[in-house]
Amino acid sequence: MKSDLSIKDILQKDITRKINGVVKAESNQEETIITELSEYVVTEEIRKHLTKFFDKYVDSLNSSTEDIGVWISGFFGSGKSHLLKMIGRILENKKYGEKKVTEFFESKLKDAILQGNIEKASEVPTDVILFNIDNVSDQDTYQNKDSIAVAFLKKFNEYLGFSRDDIKVAEFERMLWEEGKFEEFKKFFEEESGKTWKDGSRNLDFHADEFLDVIEKMQIMTRESAERWLDKESIKSVSAESFRDLIEGYLKIKGAKQRIVFLVDEIGQYIGENSQLMLNLQTLVETLGVKFQGRVWIGVTSQQDLGTILTANDSRRNDFSKIQDRFKTILPLSSGNIDEVIKKRLLEKREIEREDIENLYEKKRIDIENLISFDKKGMTLSLYKDKFDFAETYPFVGYQFNLLQKVFEKVREMGHSGQHMSRGERSLLSSFQEAGIRVKDMSLGTIVPFNYFYESIEQFLEDNARRPIIHAKNERGIDEFGLEVLKLLFLLKGINGIEPNLNTLASFMINSIECDRINLEAKIKKALEKLEQQVLIQKDGDNYYFLTNE
């Protein structure tokens, strides 16, 4: 194999290209959507889940069903938001560029039955309303017993072009829309006030006179009635039943074939330990299921599967069986799914080099196993199964996928800013990309050490977690290598099943197949002594631990 090859030379795609590592439920730019559709990886697990969902969904086109709930679960970064969004895109089946969504999937699926079901499902006119529930609800509604229905109604109103945040105004707009007068009203209001209705409706008190003039002119109601309406308090309460009635009115106007699919991201996190909210969700799904018999569906995502959310508290076992009855279609994503996605989207090798990489492993397998060797007790940290696995994973190491997920989970639990990681601003894919970019110009044989992943999560850490590292650099005179050791100890802090001793740390910091391990261990030992002397870490037996300011 040519020794002058660098990491970037063996990869099929440019590792620095813009990858939408995180899927935000509501991003709608065409360019982003085309990239998402083109690069979406249908793993074997995703194919099974799509088959299960579209089997059930297509059945509901021909025969009535109350089972309209879909629960997609998976740990942080497993691709559940992405799956939710793709189901929505398929059901809408809009055209992006030159292709309809279903055409993007033909080459990915290689499954005639599934493709047939997807075609059938996407031929029916469907309103897909996709949202992250945290972005719609507010503190008021969180305390409100009907807050789930309020969030759904707000998003439904916004989708139809009505006011999202003022339910009273949206009701008025809906009445005009049903009478076919909404567009005309907006035009008259703008002529009268010089403001668009969207701007004017936000502060109707200021535009009351113009509003009343237009109402009178269009003979919508008498001026007195309109004044009374203006004085009425905004509507706060919405029940599952009142929401159901609004949808019924909408579907009557749209015709017998029209369907609605609500897709809600991060519902598990929103509900948390609140069993009242869980009951809320159950009531809403039940009410819509019984009434519309499959014309309205609800899909949600959650970090936990349904069982974990409810069995954490024994008294809620009963809730669990009820809500489980409402979400009959359960699609759990495993950690293997994201590994496969990262390998396909980031690490696919050029055909011409692939065989050479496999040969490199055959030649250097013993060296690699001697360089990266972990204690047998504790967590299982895998290297490579065989030469094919090596070719798929390189320049990363097998254990890094699973371990980084654990680090992300830990950071998420550490505090407020860590929460942003799960709100879709950071993903394992982008972390692997950032670490890969650091080694892209290095020669073949380079391995990504685990400490390189620190940079991609640093911006999501609370100040008190970051401060010791900033402090070490600016005030304690710790050199670059010492800082890398400190970052590694931060990543490993609080991860069960890992003994942060010298042997383990050296294995995590191996950066090349040709690495001199004895020399590396000596460097780490020297760095650890300095860090301990500066009270940045603590030694306990053979293990070293990162110290936070506390």
Coordinates of N, CA, C and O in Angstrom, one line a residue, residues 471-484 486 527 530-531 534 536:
H471 N -8.4 26.8 33.6 CA -7.5 27.1 34.7 C -6.2 26.4 34.5 O -5.1 27.1 34.7
A472 N -6.2 25.2 34.2 CA -5.0 24.4 34.1 C -4.1 25.0 33.0 O -2.9 25.0 33.1
K473 N -4.7 25.4 31.9 CA -4.0 26.0 30.8 C -3.4 27.4 31.1 O -2.2 27.7 30.8
N474 N -4.3 28.2 31.6 CA -3.9 29.7 31.8 C -3.1 29.9 33.1 O -2.2 30.8 33.1
E475 N -3.4 29.2 34.1 CA -2.8 29.6 35.4 C -1.9 28.6 36.0 O -1.1 28.9 36.9
R476 N -2.0 27.3 35.6 CA -1.2 26.3 36.3 C -0.1 25.8 35.4 O 0.6 24.9 35.8
G477 N 0.1 26.4 34.2 CA 1.2 26.1 33.4 C 1.2 24.7 32.9 O 2.3 24.1 32.7
I478 N 0.1 24.1 32.7 CA 0.0 22.7 32.2 C 0.2 22.7 30.6 O -0.4 23.5 29.9
D479 N 1.2 21.9 30.1 CA 1.5 21.9 28.7 C 0.4 21.2 27.9 O -0.6 20.6 28.5
E480 N 0.5 21.3 26.6 CA -0.6 20.8 25.7 C -0.9 19.3 26.0 O -2.0 18.9 26.0
F481 N 0.2 18.5 26.1 CA 0.0 17.1 26.4 C -0.7 16.8 27.7 O -1.6 16.0 27.8
G482 N -0.3 17.6 28.7 CA -0.9 17.4 30.0 C -2.4 17.8 30.0 O -3.3 17.1 30.6
L483 N -2.8 18.8 29.1 CA -4.2 19.2 29.0 C -5.0 18.0 28.3 O -6.1 17.8 28.7
E484 N -4.3 17.3 27.3 CA -5.0 16.2 26.7 C -5.3 15.1 27.7 O -6.3 14.5 27.6
L486 N -5.8 15.6 30.9 CA -6.8 16.1 31.8 C -8.2 16.0 31.1 O -9.2 15.6 31.7
A527 N 2.9 13.6 33.1 CA 1.8 14.6 33.1 C 0.9 14.4 34.3 O 0.4 15.4 34.9
K530 N 2.3 16.0 37.4 CA 2.2 17.5 37.4 C 0.7 17.9 37.7 O 0.4 18.8 38.5
L531 N -0.3 17.1 37.1 CA -1.7 17.4 37.3 C -2.1 17.2 38.8 O -2.8 18.0 39.4
Q534 N -0.7 19.9 41.0 CA -1.5 21.2 40.9 C -2.9 21.0 41.4 O -3.8 21.8 41.1
L536 N -5.3 19.2 40.3 CA -6.4 19.1 39.2 C -7.0 17.7 39.1 O -8.0 17.6 38.6

